[in-house]
Amino acid sequence: MAAKFETEVLHGLHKSKQAIKSKATPIYQTSAFTFNDLDELEGFYQGEGNYLYSRVGNPNTDELGSSVALLEGAPAGVAASSGLSAIMAGILAVAKSGDHIIAADDLYGGTFHLINHELRELGIDTTFISFTDLENLENNIKGNTKLLYTESVTNPLLRVEDLKNVAELAKKHQLAVMVDNTFATPYHCKPYTFGADLVVHSATKYIGGHSDVTAGVLVGREDLIEKARAKVVNLGANLSPFEAWLTSRGLKTLALRMKTQSGNARKLADALSSNDGVDKVYYPFDEGEEGFGAIVTIKLSKKVNVDQFFRSLGWVKIVPTLAGVETTVSHPLKTSHRALPPAAQQELGITYELVRISVGIEHSDDIVEQFEQAIVSSKQE
Ligand SMILES: *Cc1c(COP(=O)(O)O)cnc(C)c1O
């Protein structure tokens, strides 16, 4: 019987061959590796699994890439210096100058910039459209389309992607599918098992989980991961050994964190649903009894002064990121979605009243109380 997620996340992970049997993986904080003779050096180039130079490969970055691959049910993985560089490596493994991509129109802002500016300048053209209408999606496929790019759970409105049908459509047209699984994590959803070819994480978020590293991981089909690894190596987008080590350390508690944080998020979403200071709660209520993800987005009602609300949150800090163990809030309109044209902000529903909550591991009663009192403190006539 296959080990359950909680077990796999601890025991199934990549272990490097160690002469000294330390319980924790040592940090291979080295830029390069030594060789006893030219035969051993030649062995590296023959693929005998040695390490040469840390930009090309390092046991700590390998540990992280393989571990996330295992949890996602994918055959291979590679770590990168950030979520964005992992996304870049993944896209460049599939598309080159002259090719076309179709991407969801509600992507993370940084990804939108990468695709719409940097990759466009490199000659990769992209159509941004809603993925909710699959017929419209299919109508936008062109002769040079190579990739469908989306997120399993979107930011900040938490739309859950219909991954099975998107993957089916891609198969029909021989396109690759790449999914950003940062918000859901493999604890809740494994896009590779739904037919995605590449799955990417900003490991800065839940994979690391402690707000102390910037890192990315790309997992998926072996041939595509080998191409992406070459991009990471040649573009110098490798993750440092220490950052990889910290991220792997955080990953060990992913199941515990997601279980607690998602459970707390569900309770907060339920409580705020019946609060008259809140017009709308965005949360994938239907996806799981114990909660589905640890992000809750709310639209404050006209009864609440938004600026005062942000000032009244006590120990809940305003932070333009998410997924740490502490509960935090962000203001999408003025941070992550600031660069979107006003019309797009309006169309997506990114308004001044929108608050994204990243729910942490504190006691759920305290979290709920903190938000309820902030609403009471910021009520206006
Ligand atoms: C943060 C984030 C990214 C970018 O990751 P970095 O580690 O900041 O480069 C990409 N996608 C999503 C969904 C994110 O939340």
Coordinates of C-alpha atoms and ligand atoms in Angstrom, one line a residue:
M1 CA 0.0 0.0 0.0
A2 CA 1.3 3.5 -0.9
A3 CA 2.1 5.6 2.1
K4 CA -0.3 8.3 3.0
F5 CA 0.6 12.0 2.3
E6 CA 1.5 12.7 6.0
T7 CA 4.0 9.8 5.9
E8 CA 5.3 10.4 2.4
V9 CA 6.1 14.0 3.1
L10 CA 8.6 12.8 5.8
H11 CA 9.9 9.5 4.7
G12 CA 9.6 9.2 0.9
L13 CA 11.9 12.0 0.3
H14 CA 15.1 12.1 -1.7
K15 CA 18.1 11.0 0.5
S16 CA 21.6 11.7 -0.8
K17 CA 24.3 9.1 -0.3
Q18 CA 26.1 10.1 2.9
A19 CA 29.3 8.7 4.3
I20 CA 28.4 10.2 7.7
K21 CA 24.8 9.2 8.6
S22 CA 23.3 12.4 10.0
K23 CA 19.6 12.3 10.6
A24 CA 19.0 15.7 8.9
T25 CA 20.4 16.3 5.5
P26 CA 23.6 18.3 5.8
I27 CA 23.9 21.7 4.0
Y28 CA 26.2 21.3 1.0
Q29 CA 27.2 24.9 1.2
T30 CA 29.8 24.6 -1.6
S31 CA 30.1 26.1 -5.1
A32 CA 31.8 23.1 -6.5
F33 CA 32.8 19.4 -5.8
T34 CA 36.2 17.7 -5.9
F35 CA 37.4 14.7 -7.9
N36 CA 40.1 12.1 -7.1
D37 CA 41.2 11.6 -10.7
L38 CA 40.3 12.2 -14.3
D39 CA 38.3 9.0 -14.5
E40 CA 36.0 10.2 -11.7
L41 CA 35.7 13.6 -13.5
E42 CA 34.9 11.8 -16.8
G43 CA 32.3 9.8 -14.8
F44 CA 30.3 13.0 -14.1
Y45 CA 30.0 13.7 -17.8
Q46 CA 28.9 10.0 -18.4
G47 CA 26.0 10.6 -16.0
E48 CA 27.3 8.7 -13.1
G49 CA 25.4 10.9 -10.6
N50 CA 28.3 12.9 -9.2
Y51 CA 28.1 16.6 -8.6
L52 CA 30.4 19.0 -10.4
Y53 CA 29.4 22.6 -9.8
S54 CA 26.5 24.0 -7.7
R55 CA 24.9 26.0 -10.5
V56 CA 24.6 22.7 -12.4
G57 CA 23.5 20.6 -9.5
N58 CA 23.7 20.3 -5.7
P59 CA 22.3 17.7 -3.3
N60 CA 20.2 20.2 -1.4
T61 CA 18.5 21.6 -4.5
D62 CA 18.0 18.0 -5.9
E63 CA 16.5 17.0 -2.6
L64 CA 13.9 19.7 -2.9
G65 CA 13.1 19.1 -6.5
S66 CA 12.7 15.3 -6.0
S67 CA 10.6 15.7 -2.9
V68 CA 8.0 18.0 -4.4
A69 CA 7.9 15.7 -7.5
L70 CA 7.2 12.7 -5.3
L71 CA 4.4 14.6 -3.4
E72 CA 2.8 15.7 -6.7
G73 CA 2.9 12.2 -8.2
A74 CA 5.3 13.4 -11.0
P75 CA 8.4 11.6 -12.2
A76 CA 10.9 14.5 -12.0
G77 CA 11.4 17.9 -10.5
V78 CA 13.9 20.8 -10.4
A79 CA 14.3 23.6 -7.9
A80 CA 14.9 27.2 -9.0
S81 CA 15.7 30.5 -7.4
S82 CA 12.1 31.7 -7.2
G83 CA 8.6 30.8 -8.2
L84 CA 9.0 33.1 -11.2
S85 CA 12.2 31.6 -12.4
A86 CA 10.7 28.1 -12.1
I87 CA 7.7 29.4 -14.2
M88 CA 10.1 30.9 -16.8
A89 CA 12.1 27.6 -17.0
G90 CA 8.9 25.6 -17.5
I91 CA 7.5 27.8 -20.2
L92 CA 10.8 27.9 -22.1
A93 CA 11.0 24.2 -21.9
V94 CA 7.8 24.1 -24.1
A95 CA 7.8 27.3 -26.1
K96 CA 10.3 29.2 -28.1
S97 CA 10.3 32.3 -30.3
G98 CA 7.5 32.1 -32.8
D99 CA 5.3 30.0 -30.6
H100 CA 2.0 30.9 -29.0
I101 CA 0.6 30.4 -25.4
I102 CA -2.9 30.6 -24.1
A103 CA -2.9 31.8 -20.4
A104 CA -5.7 32.3 -17.9
D105 CA -6.6 36.0 -17.6
D106 CA -6.6 35.9 -13.8
L107 CA -3.0 34.9 -13.2
Y108 CA -0.7 36.0 -10.4
G109 CA 0.5 39.5 -11.3
G110 CA 4.2 38.6 -11.5
T111 CA 3.4 35.7 -13.9
F112 CA 1.4 38.1 -16.0
H113 CA 4.4 40.4 -16.2
L114 CA 6.8 37.7 -17.1
I115 CA 4.6 36.3 -19.9
N116 CA 3.2 39.6 -21.2
H117 CA 6.5 41.5 -21.2
E118 CA 9.7 39.4 -21.0
L119 CA 8.5 36.4 -22.9
R120 CA 6.7 38.6 -25.5
E121 CA 10.0 40.4 -26.1
L122 CA 11.6 37.0 -26.6
G123 CA 9.1 36.3 -29.4
I124 CA 6.6 34.2 -27.5
D125 CA 3.1 35.5 -28.1
T126 CA 0.3 35.0 -25.5
T127 CA -3.5 35.3 -25.5
F128 CA -5.0 35.9 -22.0
I129 CA -8.5 34.6 -21.7
S130 CA -10.9 33.2 -19.2
F131 CA -10.5 29.4 -18.7
T132 CA -14.1 29.0 -17.5
D133 CA -15.4 28.8 -21.1
L134 CA -13.7 25.8 -22.6
E135 CA -15.3 26.3 -26.0
N136 CA -13.9 29.8 -26.2
L137 CA -10.6 28.4 -25.0
E138 CA -10.6 25.9 -27.8
N139 CA -11.5 28.6 -30.4
N140 CA -8.4 30.5 -29.4
I141 CA -6.0 27.7 -30.2
K142 CA -3.8 28.5 -33.2
G143 CA -1.5 26.5 -35.4
N144 CA 1.6 27.6 -33.4
T145 CA 0.0 27.2 -29.9
K146 CA 2.2 25.1 -27.7
L147 CA 1.0 25.6 -24.1
L148 CA -2.1 26.2 -21.9
Y149 CA -1.1 27.9 -18.7
T150 CA -3.3 28.3 -15.6
E151 CA -3.5 28.1 -11.8
S152 CA -5.2 25.3 -9.9
V153 CA -6.7 27.9 -7.5
T154 CA -6.6 31.5 -8.6
N155 CA -5.5 34.6 -6.7
P156 CA -7.2 36.4 -5.1
L157 CA -10.8 35.2 -5.9
L158 CA -10.0 31.5 -5.5
R159 CA -11.6 30.1 -8.6
V160 CA -10.9 26.4 -8.8
E161 CA -9.7 25.3 -12.2
D162 CA -11.4 22.5 -14.1
L163 CA -8.1 20.7 -14.6
K164 CA -9.4 17.5 -16.0
N165 CA -11.2 19.1 -18.9
V166 CA -8.4 21.6 -19.6
A167 CA -6.0 18.7 -19.8
E168 CA -8.4 16.7 -22.1
L169 CA -8.7 19.7 -24.4
A170 CA -4.9 20.0 -24.5
K171 CA -4.4 16.3 -25.3
K172 CA -6.9 16.6 -28.2
H173 CA -4.8 19.4 -29.7
Q174 CA -1.4 18.0 -28.6
L175 CA -0.6 21.0 -26.4
A176 CA 1.2 21.0 -23.1
V177 CA -0.5 22.1 -19.9
M178 CA 1.3 23.9 -17.1
V179 CA -0.4 24.5 -13.8
D180 CA 0.7 26.8 -10.9
N181 CA -0.3 24.8 -7.8
T182 CA 1.1 27.3 -5.3
F183 CA -2.3 28.0 -3.5
A184 CA -3.6 24.4 -3.4
T185 CA -0.3 22.5 -2.7
P186 CA -0.2 18.7 -3.3
Y187 CA -2.0 18.3 0.0
H188 CA -5.2 19.4 -1.6
C189 CA -4.7 18.9 -5.4
K190 CA -2.2 17.1 -7.7
P191 CA -2.5 18.6 -11.2
Y192 CA -0.1 16.1 -12.7
T193 CA -2.5 13.3 -11.8
F194 CA -5.2 15.2 -13.7
G195 CA -3.1 15.3 -16.9
A196 CA -1.0 18.4 -16.5
D197 CA 2.5 18.1 -18.0
L198 CA 4.2 20.6 -15.7
V199 CA 3.3 21.8 -12.2
V200 CA 5.0 24.8 -10.7
H201 CA 5.2 26.2 -7.2
S202 CA 6.3 29.4 -5.6
A203 CA 8.0 27.5 -2.8
T204 CA 8.3 30.9 -1.2
K205 CA 4.7 30.2 -0.1
Y206 CA 3.3 26.9 1.4
I207 CA 6.1 24.5 0.4
G208 CA 8.6 26.5 2.5
G209 CA 5.8 27.8 4.7
H210 CA 7.8 30.0 7.1
S211 CA 8.2 33.3 5.1
D212 CA 12.0 33.0 5.2
V213 CA 13.0 31.9 1.7
T214 CA 12.3 32.8 -1.9
A215 CA 12.3 29.6 -4.0
G216 CA 10.6 27.8 -6.8
V217 CA 10.0 24.2 -7.8
L218 CA 8.9 22.8 -11.2
V219 CA 7.9 19.1 -11.5
G220 CA 6.4 17.1 -14.3
R221 CA 7.2 15.0 -17.4
E222 CA 10.8 13.8 -17.4
D223 CA 11.6 15.1 -20.9
L224 CA 10.3 18.5 -20.1
I225 CA 12.0 18.7 -16.7
E226 CA 15.3 17.9 -18.4
K227 CA 14.8 20.8 -20.8
A228 CA 13.7 23.1 -17.9
R229 CA 16.8 22.0 -15.9
A230 CA 19.0 23.1 -18.8
K231 CA 17.2 26.5 -18.7
V232 CA 17.8 26.8 -14.9
V233 CA 21.5 25.9 -15.4
N234 CA 22.2 28.1 -18.5
L235 CA 20.2 31.1 -17.3
G236 CA 21.7 30.9 -13.8
A237 CA 18.4 30.6 -12.1
N238 CA 19.6 27.9 -9.6
L239 CA 18.5 27.9 -6.0
S240 CA 21.3 28.3 -3.4
P241 CA 22.0 25.2 -1.2
F242 CA 21.0 26.9 2.0
E243 CA 17.7 28.2 0.6
A244 CA 17.0 24.7 -0.7
W245 CA 17.8 23.2 2.7
L246 CA 15.5 25.7 4.5
T247 CA 12.7 25.0 2.1
S248 CA 13.1 21.2 2.5
R249 CA 13.0 21.7 6.2
G250 CA 9.8 23.6 5.9
L251 CA 8.3 21.0 3.6
K252 CA 8.4 18.3 6.3
T253 CA 5.4 20.0 8.1
L254 CA 3.4 20.7 5.0
A255 CA 0.6 18.2 5.9
L256 CA 0.3 19.5 9.5
R257 CA 0.3 23.1 8.4
M258 CA -2.2 22.7 5.5
K259 CA -4.5 20.6 7.7
T260 CA -4.5 23.3 10.4
Q261 CA -4.5 26.3 8.2
S262 CA -7.2 25.0 5.9
G263 CA -9.4 24.0 8.8
N264 CA -8.9 27.5 10.3
A265 CA -9.7 29.1 7.0
R266 CA -12.9 27.1 6.7
K267 CA -14.0 28.3 10.1
L268 CA -13.1 31.9 9.4
A269 CA -14.9 31.8 6.0
D270 CA -18.0 30.3 7.7
A271 CA -18.0 33.0 10.5
L272 CA -17.5 35.9 8.1
S273 CA -20.3 34.6 5.8
S274 CA -22.8 35.6 8.4
N275 CA -21.2 38.9 9.3
D276 CA -23.0 42.0 8.1
G277 CA -19.7 43.8 7.7
V278 CA -18.8 41.4 4.8
D279 CA -20.6 41.5 1.5
K280 CA -19.1 38.4 0.0
V281 CA -16.7 35.6 1.1
Y282 CA -14.6 34.0 -1.6
Y283 CA -13.7 30.5 -0.5
P284 CA -14.0 27.1 -2.4
F285 CA -16.6 25.9 0.1
D286 CA -17.7 22.9 -2.0
E287 CA -14.2 21.3 -2.4
G288 CA -13.7 19.7 1.0
E289 CA -15.3 19.2 4.4
E290 CA -12.1 20.2 6.2
G291 CA -11.5 23.2 4.0
F292 CA -9.8 23.7 0.7
G293 CA -6.8 25.8 1.0
A294 CA -5.9 28.4 3.6
I295 CA -6.7 31.6 1.7
V296 CA -10.0 33.4 2.3
T297 CA -10.8 36.6 0.4
I298 CA -13.6 38.9 1.6
K299 CA -15.3 41.9 0.2
L300 CA -16.1 44.4 3.0
S301 CA -19.5 46.0 3.0
K302 CA -20.2 49.7 2.8
K303 CA -20.8 49.6 6.5
V304 CA -17.0 49.2 7.1
N305 CA -14.3 51.8 6.6
V306 CA -11.6 49.9 4.7
D307 CA -8.6 51.9 5.9
Q308 CA -9.8 51.7 9.5
F309 CA -10.3 47.9 9.1
F310 CA -6.7 47.5 8.1
R311 CA -5.6 49.5 11.1
S312 CA -7.7 47.5 13.5
L313 CA -6.3 44.0 13.0
G314 CA -4.1 43.7 16.0
W315 CA -1.6 40.9 15.6
V316 CA -2.7 40.2 12.0
K317 CA -0.1 42.1 9.9
I318 CA -0.5 43.6 6.5
V319 CA 2.0 41.7 4.2
P320 CA 2.1 41.5 0.4
T321 CA 2.7 37.8 0.5
L322 CA 0.9 34.7 1.8
A323 CA 1.2 31.2 3.2
G324 CA 3.3 31.7 6.3
V325 CA 2.3 30.1 9.6
E326 CA 1.0 33.5 10.9
T327 CA -2.3 34.9 9.8
T328 CA -1.7 37.9 7.5
V329 CA -3.8 40.1 5.2
S330 CA -3.1 41.8 1.9
H331 CA -4.8 44.4 -0.3
P332 CA -4.9 43.0 -3.8
L333 CA -5.9 46.2 -5.5
K334 CA -2.9 48.1 -4.1
T335 CA -0.3 45.3 -4.3
S336 CA -0.5 42.1 -6.3
H337 CA -3.0 43.4 -8.9
R338 CA -1.9 47.0 -8.9
A339 CA -0.4 46.8 -12.4
L340 CA -3.6 45.5 -14.0
P341 CA -5.5 48.0 -16.2
P342 CA -8.4 49.5 -14.2
A343 CA -10.9 47.9 -16.6
A344 CA -9.4 44.5 -15.9
Q345 CA -9.4 45.1 -12.2
Q346 CA -13.1 46.0 -12.4
E347 CA -14.0 43.1 -14.6
L348 CA -12.2 40.6 -12.3
G349 CA -13.8 42.2 -9.2
I350 CA -10.5 43.5 -7.7
T351 CA -12.0 46.4 -5.7
Y352 CA -10.8 48.6 -2.8
E353 CA -13.1 46.6 -0.5
L354 CA -11.4 43.3 -1.3
V355 CA -9.2 41.8 1.4
R356 CA -7.1 38.6 1.0
I357 CA -6.5 36.7 4.2
S358 CA -3.8 34.1 4.5
V359 CA -4.9 32.1 7.4
G360 CA -2.3 30.8 9.8
I361 CA -1.9 28.2 12.6
E362 CA -3.1 30.3 15.5
H363 CA -6.2 29.0 17.4
S364 CA -9.3 29.4 15.1
D365 CA -11.2 31.2 17.9
D366 CA -8.6 33.9 18.1
I367 CA -8.4 34.3 14.4
V368 CA -12.2 34.7 14.1
E369 CA -12.3 37.1 17.0
Q370 CA -9.5 39.3 15.6
F371 CA -11.5 39.8 12.3
E372 CA -14.8 40.3 14.0
Q373 CA -13.5 43.0 16.4
A374 CA -11.7 44.7 13.4
I375 CA -15.0 44.9 11.6
V376 CA -16.8 46.2 14.7
S377 CA -14.0 48.8 15.3
S378 CA -14.3 50.1 11.7
K379 CA -18.0 50.4 11.3
Q380 CA -19.1 53.7 9.9
E381 CA -22.6 55.4 9.8
Ligands
LIG1 C1 4.2 34.3 -5.2 C2 3.6 33.6 -6.4 C3 4.4 33.4 -7.5 C4 5.8 34.0 -7.7 O1 6.7 33.3 -6.9 P1 8.0 34.0 -6.3 O2 8.6 32.9 -5.4 O3 7.7 35.3 -5.7 O4 8.9 34.2 -7.5 C5 3.8 32.7 -8.6 N1 2.5 32.2 -8.5 C6 1.8 32.4 -7.4 C7 0.4 31.8 -7.4 C8 2.3 33.1 -6.3 O5 1.5 33.3 -5.2

